[in-house]
Tab-separated table of C-alpha atoms in Angstrom:
chain	number	residue	atom	x	y	z
X	467	ASP	CA	219.984	50.513	170.047
X	468	GLY	CA	219.327	53.357	167.623
X	469	ARG	CA	221.735	52.041	164.989
X	470	GLY	CA	220.067	48.636	165.091
X	471	GLU	CA	216.644	50.187	164.574
X	472	ALA	CA	217.929	52.268	161.673
X	473	ASN	CA	219.434	49.189	160.041
X	474	ALA	CA	216.237	47.291	160.429
X	475	ILE	CA	214.231	50.079	158.767
X	476	GLU	CA	216.723	50.246	155.976
X	477	ARG	CA	216.421	46.446	155.402
X	478	ALA	CA	212.581	46.848	155.278
X	479	ILE	CA	212.895	49.473	152.646
X	480	GLU	CA	215.326	47.379	150.626
X	481	SER	CA	212.873	44.459	150.898
X	482	ALA	CA	210.107	46.705	149.505
X	483	LYS	CA	212.380	47.723	146.576
X	484	ARG	CA	213.038	44.082	145.812
X	485	ASN	CA	209.262	43.396	145.862
X	486	ALA	CA	208.776	46.320	143.424
X	487	VAL	CA	211.330	44.855	141.043
X	488	GLU	CA	209.847	41.369	141.346
X	489	GLN	CA	206.455	42.829	140.381
X	490	ALA	CA	207.995	44.493	137.378
X	491	VAL	CA	209.679	41.227	136.253
X	492	GLY	CA	206.345	39.476	136.689
X	493	SER	CA	204.594	42.079	134.539
X	494	ILE	CA	207.141	41.462	131.760
X	495	ILE	CA	207.169	37.716	131.829
X	496	HIS	CA	204.130	36.034	133.355
X	497	GLY	CA	204.916	33.785	136.258
X	498	VAL	CA	208.658	34.356	136.475
X	499	ALA	CA	208.527	36.395	139.647
X	500	SER	CA	206.861	33.480	141.467
X	501	VAL	CA	209.771	31.115	140.701
X	502	GLY	CA	211.607	31.485	143.998
X	503	ASN	CA	214.504	29.142	143.170
X	504	ASN	CA	215.560	30.848	139.918
X	505	LYS	CA	219.230	31.403	140.721
X	506	LEU	CA	219.775	33.453	137.526
X	507	LEU	CA	217.061	35.936	138.491
X	508	GLU	CA	218.411	36.006	142.069
X	509	SER	CA	221.968	36.895	141.073
X	510	LYS	CA	221.280	39.112	138.074
X	511	ILE	CA	218.114	41.007	138.978
X	512	TYR	CA	216.877	40.685	142.573
X	513	GLU	CA	220.276	41.238	144.202
X	514	ASN	CA	220.770	44.432	142.251
X	515	THR	CA	217.422	46.203	142.790
X	516	THR	CA	218.919	49.678	143.301
X	517	GLY	CA	220.063	49.899	139.778
X	518	TYR	CA	216.557	49.395	138.397
X	519	ILE	CA	214.747	51.890	140.673
X	520	SER	CA	215.113	55.479	139.471
X	521	SER	CA	213.108	56.959	142.400
X	522	TYR	CA	210.922	55.881	145.249
X	523	LYS	CA	208.819	57.327	148.097
X	524	VAL	CA	208.262	55.669	151.406
X	525	LEU	CA	204.502	55.552	152.119
X	526	GLU	CA	204.533	53.606	155.345
X	527	ILE	CA	206.968	52.306	158.009
X	528	ASN	CA	205.513	49.982	160.596
X	529	LYS	CA	206.827	47.723	163.315
X	530	ASN	CA	205.041	44.493	164.223
X	531	THR	CA	206.609	43.064	167.400
X	532	SER	CA	210.359	42.972	166.431
X	533	VAL	CA	209.955	43.181	162.635
X	534	TRP	CA	209.820	46.339	160.624
X	535	TYR	CA	207.662	46.578	157.467
X	536	SER	CA	207.643	49.243	154.778
X	537	LYS	CA	205.419	50.263	151.813
X	538	ILE	CA	206.904	52.279	149.019
X	539	GLU	CA	205.948	53.778	145.705
X	540	ALA	CA	208.709	53.192	143.225
X	541	VAL	CA	209.517	54.030	139.566
X	542	VAL	CA	211.145	50.896	138.124
X	543	GLY	CA	213.222	50.892	134.887
X	544	VAL	CA	211.268	48.265	133.001
X	545	ASP	CA	213.348	48.765	129.789
X	546	MET	CA	216.494	47.926	131.668
X	547	ILE	CA	214.992	44.831	133.272
X	548	GLN	CA	213.653	43.770	129.877
X	549	ASP	CA	217.143	44.043	128.303
X	550	ASN	CA	218.733	41.963	131.093
X	551	LEU	CA	215.964	39.308	130.971
X	552	GLN	CA	216.467	39.174	127.252
X	553	ALA	CA	220.210	38.852	127.594
X	554	MET	CA	219.867	36.042	130.145
X	555	GLY	CA	217.689	34.100	127.766
X	556	ILE	CA	214.693	33.969	130.108
X	557	LEU	CA	212.301	35.289	127.461
X	558	MET	CA	213.829	32.895	124.944
X	559	ASP	CA	213.304	30.027	127.333
X	560	ARG	CA	209.603	30.892	127.830
X	561	LYS	CA	209.353	30.766	124.045
X	562	SER	CA	211.084	27.412	123.866
X	563	MET	CA	214.338	28.993	122.612
X	564	PRO	CA	213.278	29.561	119.031
X	565	LEU	CA	216.018	29.052	116.350
X	566	ILE	CA	216.240	31.688	113.650
X	567	VAL	CA	217.408	31.259	110.037
X	568	VAL	CA	218.394	34.387	108.129
X	569	LEU	CA	217.487	34.147	104.429
X	570	VAL	CA	217.962	37.791	103.399
X	571	ILE	CA	219.252	38.060	99.822
X	572	ASP	CA	221.241	40.700	97.980
X	573	GLU	CA	220.576	42.408	94.613
X	574	ASN	CA	221.950	39.299	92.870
X	575	GLY	CA	219.689	36.842	94.672
X	576	ASP	CA	222.492	35.438	96.803
X	577	LEU	CA	222.579	35.461	100.600
X	578	SER	CA	223.478	39.072	101.685
X	579	GLU	CA	226.576	38.111	103.615
X	580	SER	CA	227.634	41.461	105.054
X	581	PHE	CA	224.138	42.342	106.201
X	582	ASN	CA	223.260	38.893	107.528
X	583	VAL	CA	226.428	38.453	109.466
X	584	GLN	CA	226.063	41.838	111.156
X	585	LEU	CA	222.332	41.353	111.927
X	586	GLU	CA	223.061	37.911	113.453
X	587	LYS	CA	225.843	39.445	115.554
X	588	ASN	CA	223.696	42.246	116.885
X	589	MET	CA	220.778	39.959	117.706
X	590	GLY	CA	223.045	37.254	119.049
X	591	ASP	CA	224.503	39.784	121.555
X	592	LYS	CA	220.857	39.966	122.869
X	593	GLY	CA	220.464	36.281	123.300
X	594	PHE	CA	218.895	35.213	119.999
X	595	LYS	CA	219.940	31.867	118.533
X	596	PHE	CA	220.676	31.319	114.807
X	597	VAL	CA	221.255	28.570	112.388
X	598	ASN	CA	224.971	28.452	111.638
X	599	SER	CA	225.670	30.119	108.294
X	600	SER	CA	227.975	27.351	107.091
X	601	SER	CA	225.322	24.736	107.988
X	602	LEU	CA	222.718	26.760	106.100
X	603	ARG	CA	224.861	26.978	102.976
X	604	LYS	CA	225.604	23.237	103.150
X	605	ILE	CA	221.925	22.312	103.440
X	606	MET	CA	220.993	24.662	100.592
X	607	ARG	CA	223.791	23.175	98.399
X	608	ASN	CA	222.945	19.591	99.210
X	609	GLU	CA	219.153	20.042	98.788
X	610	ASN	CA	219.648	22.364	95.800
X	611	TYR	CA	217.417	25.017	97.385
X	612	ASP	CA	216.860	28.461	95.836
X	613	ILE	CA	215.741	31.255	98.102
X	614	ASP	CA	212.534	32.806	96.954
X	615	PHE	CA	211.093	34.707	99.975
X	616	SER	CA	207.926	35.437	98.034
X	617	ASP	CA	207.208	31.665	98.054
X	618	SER	CA	206.203	30.536	101.541
X	619	ASP	CA	206.679	26.855	100.644
X	620	SER	CA	210.337	27.552	99.662
X	621	VAL	CA	211.000	29.396	102.929
X	622	LYS	CA	209.276	26.718	104.967
X	623	LYS	CA	211.360	23.874	103.354
X	624	ILE	CA	214.647	25.669	104.159
X	625	ALA	CA	213.538	26.467	107.722
X	626	GLN	CA	212.365	22.903	108.394
X	627	SER	CA	215.608	21.496	106.967
X	628	THR	CA	217.575	23.652	109.384
X	629	GLY	CA	215.270	23.140	112.371
X	630	ALA	CA	214.380	26.863	112.573
X	631	GLN	CA	211.103	28.154	113.896
X	632	ILE	CA	211.636	31.732	112.768
X	633	ALA	CA	212.869	32.921	109.338
X	634	VAL	CA	214.133	36.391	108.529
X	635	VAL	CA	213.479	36.989	104.876
X	636	GLY	CA	213.787	39.941	102.446
X	637	LYS	CA	216.321	41.873	100.521
X	638	ALA	CA	219.444	43.748	101.581
X	639	GLY	CA	221.254	45.054	98.537
X	640	ALA	CA	223.468	48.025	97.778
X	641	SER	CA	224.154	49.947	94.561
X	642	TYR	CA	226.810	52.357	93.366
X	643	PHE	CA	225.930	55.965	94.127
X	644	THR	CA	228.911	58.129	93.270
X	645	THR	CA	232.671	58.579	93.499
X	646	ILE	CA	233.795	61.034	96.142
X	647	GLN	CA	235.040	64.149	94.251
X	648	GLY	CA	238.792	64.415	94.227
X	649	THR	CA	239.388	60.925	95.584
X	650	ALA	CA	239.124	57.305	94.528
X	651	MET	CA	236.633	56.645	97.308
X	652	LYS	CA	233.349	55.018	96.238
X	653	SER	CA	229.932	55.661	97.686
X	654	TYR	CA	227.222	52.981	97.770
X	655	ARG	CA	223.611	53.154	98.965
X	656	SER	CA	221.922	50.261	100.682
X	657	ASP	CA	218.227	49.392	100.269
X	658	VAL	CA	216.947	47.002	102.902
X	659	ALA	CA	213.500	45.489	103.608
X	660	ILE	CA	213.235	42.501	105.894
X	661	THR	CA	210.548	40.531	107.728
X	662	ALA	CA	210.686	37.974	110.549
X	663	ILE	CA	208.217	35.125	109.963
X	664	ASN	CA	206.875	32.507	112.351
X	665	ILE	CA	207.257	29.337	110.240
X	666	ALA	CA	204.414	27.427	111.924
X	667	ASP	CA	201.666	29.696	110.653
X	668	TYR	CA	203.686	32.147	108.478
X	669	SER	CA	202.592	35.075	110.662
X	670	VAL	CA	204.642	38.268	110.749
X	671	VAL	CA	206.684	38.800	113.900
X	672	ALA	CA	208.623	42.017	112.841
X	673	ARG	CA	209.328	44.183	109.847
X	674	ALA	CA	212.029	46.754	109.072
X	675	THR	CA	213.255	48.943	106.179
X	676	HIS	CA	216.329	51.081	105.893
X	677	GLN	CA	218.627	52.905	103.511
X	678	ALA	CA	222.196	53.996	104.295
X	679	GLY	CA	225.257	55.295	102.548
X	680	GLY	CA	228.633	53.645	102.691
X	681	VAL	CA	231.993	54.972	101.630
X	682	GLY	CA	235.005	52.763	100.941
X	683	GLY	CA	238.240	52.537	99.000
X	684	SER	CA	236.765	49.900	96.689
X	685	ASP	CA	233.323	48.928	95.401
X	686	LYS	CA	233.396	45.861	97.597
X	687	ASP	CA	234.253	47.807	100.712
X	688	ALA	CA	231.619	50.553	100.035
X	689	HIS	CA	228.963	47.978	99.286
X	690	SER	CA	229.712	46.054	102.518
X	691	ILE	CA	229.904	49.187	104.670
X	692	ALA	CA	226.495	50.404	103.490
X	693	LEU	CA	224.908	47.071	104.336
X	694	VAL	CA	226.621	46.821	107.771
X	695	LYS	CA	225.363	50.362	108.597
X	696	SER	CA	221.828	49.325	107.730
X	697	ALA	CA	222.134	46.190	109.815
X	698	ASP	CA	223.277	48.265	112.788
X	699	SER	CA	220.500	50.855	112.350
X	700	ILE	CA	217.792	48.240	111.962
X	701	SER	CA	218.802	45.860	114.752
X	702	ASP	CA	217.445	47.638	117.831
X	703	ASP	CA	213.953	48.285	116.484
X	704	PHE	CA	213.780	44.868	114.899
X	705	ILE	CA	214.722	43.262	118.159
X	706	SER	CA	212.228	45.400	120.039
X	707	GLN	CA	209.356	44.315	117.760
X	708	ILE	CA	210.209	40.654	118.253
X	709	VAL	CA	210.554	40.995	122.016
X	710	ASN	CA	207.290	42.908	122.314
X	711	LYS	CA	205.499	40.318	120.243
X	712	TRP	CA	206.889	37.480	122.381
X	713	GLN	CA	206.215	39.271	125.651
X	714	SER	CA	202.609	39.796	124.603
X	715	GLU	CA	202.291	36.095	123.903
X	716	VAL	CA	203.949	35.114	127.133
X	717	GLN	CA	201.704	37.429	129.142
X	718	ASN	CA	198.405	37.207	127.254
X	719	GLY	CA	198.678	33.814	125.612
X	720	THR	CA	199.379	32.462	122.126
X	721	GLU	CA	196.723	31.229	119.709
X	722	TYR	CA	197.094	27.526	118.879
X	723	THR	CA	194.886	25.531	116.545
X	724	ILE	CA	193.699	22.143	117.763
X	725	TYR	CA	192.427	19.557	115.242
X	726	VAL	CA	190.211	16.940	116.876
X	727	SER	CA	188.842	13.781	115.243
X	728	GLY	CA	186.314	11.261	116.628
X	729	LEU	CA	183.564	13.529	118.072
X	730	ASN	CA	180.030	14.008	116.891
X	731	PHE	CA	178.367	17.509	116.964
X	732	ASP	CA	177.109	17.323	120.570
X	733	ASP	CA	180.423	15.884	121.948
X	734	SER	CA	182.359	18.536	120.055
X	735	ILE	CA	180.430	21.305	121.760
X	736	ASP	CA	180.917	19.606	125.146
X	737	PHE	CA	184.629	19.251	124.439
X	738	GLU	CA	184.895	22.993	123.995
X	739	ASP	CA	183.307	23.586	127.415
X	740	ALA	CA	185.538	20.858	128.981
X	741	LEU	CA	188.694	22.586	127.735
X	742	LYS	CA	187.620	25.894	129.331
X	743	LYS	CA	186.777	24.295	132.702
X	744	ASN	CA	189.724	21.921	133.088
X	745	ILE	CA	192.829	23.404	131.436
X	746	GLY	CA	194.625	26.102	133.415
X	747	ASN	CA	196.173	29.069	131.546
X	748	ILE	CA	193.478	28.990	128.810
X	749	LYS	CA	192.288	32.524	128.093
X	750	ASN	CA	189.741	31.677	125.390
X	751	VAL	CA	188.473	28.806	123.273
X	752	TYR	CA	186.903	29.390	119.821
X	753	ASN	CA	185.187	26.605	117.906
X	754	ARG	CA	186.167	27.258	114.292
X	755	GLY	CA	184.048	24.577	112.660
X	756	ILE	CA	182.782	21.047	112.646
X	757	ALA	CA	182.701	18.684	109.637
X	758	GLY	CA	181.517	15.062	110.281
X	759	ASP	CA	183.638	13.803	113.193
X	760	SER	CA	186.337	16.454	112.762
X	761	SER	CA	186.450	19.709	114.755
X	762	ARG	CA	188.823	22.642	114.807
X	763	TYR	CA	189.404	24.909	117.780
X	764	VAL	CA	191.565	27.977	118.252
X	765	ILE	CA	192.902	28.149	121.824
X	766	GLN	CA	194.403	31.244	123.458
X	767	TYR	CA	196.785	29.743	126.008
X	768	VAL	CA	199.632	30.987	128.166
X	769	GLY	CA	202.403	28.572	127.484
X	770	THR	CA	203.923	26.564	124.663
X	771	SER	CA	202.063	24.084	122.406
X	772	ARG	CA	203.916	21.361	124.183
X	773	ASN	CA	202.648	22.592	127.558
X	774	LEU	CA	199.082	22.661	126.162
X	775	ALA	CA	199.377	19.170	124.712
X	776	VAL	CA	200.658	17.866	128.042
X	777	ASP	CA	197.855	19.667	129.934
X	778	ILE	CA	195.190	18.214	127.644
X	779	ASN	CA	196.617	14.721	127.899
X	780	SER	CA	196.909	14.857	131.701
X	781	LYS	CA	193.428	16.306	132.261
X	782	ALA	CA	191.600	14.002	129.770
X	783	LYS	CA	189.990	11.969	132.540
X	784	ASN	CA	188.714	15.045	134.320
X	785	MET	CA	187.348	16.383	131.061
X	786	GLY	CA	185.442	13.158	130.521
X	787	TYR	CA	187.214	12.110	127.364
X	788	GLN	CA	189.694	9.534	126.150
X	789	ILE	CA	192.349	11.394	124.288
X	790	ILE	CA	195.230	10.396	122.081
X	791	ILE	CA	197.650	13.169	121.076
X	792	ASN	CA	198.797	12.317	117.552
X	793	GLY	CA	201.240	15.237	117.212
X	794	PHE	CA	202.018	18.867	117.675
X	795	ASP	CA	204.286	21.628	116.361
X	796	ASP	CA	204.794	25.264	117.333
X	797	LYS	CA	201.274	26.327	116.497
X	798	THR	CA	199.060	23.225	116.105
X	799	ILE	CA	198.004	20.082	118.024
X	800	THR	CA	196.355	17.099	116.412
X	801	LEU	CA	194.422	14.679	118.569
X	802	LYS	CA	191.770	11.930	118.615
X	803	ALA	CA	189.091	12.014	121.263
X	804	SER	CA	186.046	9.930	122.391
X	805	LYS	CA	183.550	10.516	125.133
X	806	ARG	CA	184.076	8.356	128.210
X	807	GLN	CA	181.128	6.115	128.948
């Protein structure tokens, strides 16, 4: 009947909306939209497509035997999808759930407690994972570590001791500004400059600076309020920088360095070609130098270093090489290779 036809057309349009949202999800995180059995995506994203589509226009409605099909042009709220993917931890999962340690210090060289606690809270609400502050203090006390964020070795030692892959370093201090006229209220001004660092290669993931005023009944309160205000003001942009960086890596590939031993010059050149031909998700391979039987390659690859190591190991026979993976971390793989006879 007419009502049945109308319902069928409506279902066809809803299906087209879902397809539009799936395409948007896939554009944000490479490959996720193709994972049909992802129950989290199903319940949180795909079953609520209407909320993500701000407008749409039906371009075609066709019936093939008893089935209606529709084609639409839709405006999808990518920012909202991105926030929800982030909150669900899907982006974190694609980045192997990196652990973050916050090593931001105050004007006295101690951990900036008010700022760090608020920053961790704001980022934690978005799905980021942090080293527990009490565990951090215990490790620093037991190992007698001093925080010197200008010294990369110092930061790396602390991060490695805590198991963190990302370190947030910098200064978040506050100083007395004035006393509010006619009251005992104190005003402090914060001065914040922080950087998120990838420990594996010490590359910058995000930066932020901020100043804010804080008023309180005591020096301690005003000092803390100024720092909390800066943390609140910085958080959204800082998070956005990190997410955009990680999304780009998930979509376009991350650069990994592979150190290979055991190959002469000719075999090293052939190994470069074999990687390109046999390893899926490789965007580019760059030979960065050969010295004796040691070679260094930079690989742009969509996936984690673990995925890449597994791919190389499993495809060794197809590549024509015997390969032993000696180790890997977030940014590097070390292996020994020899040409199959």
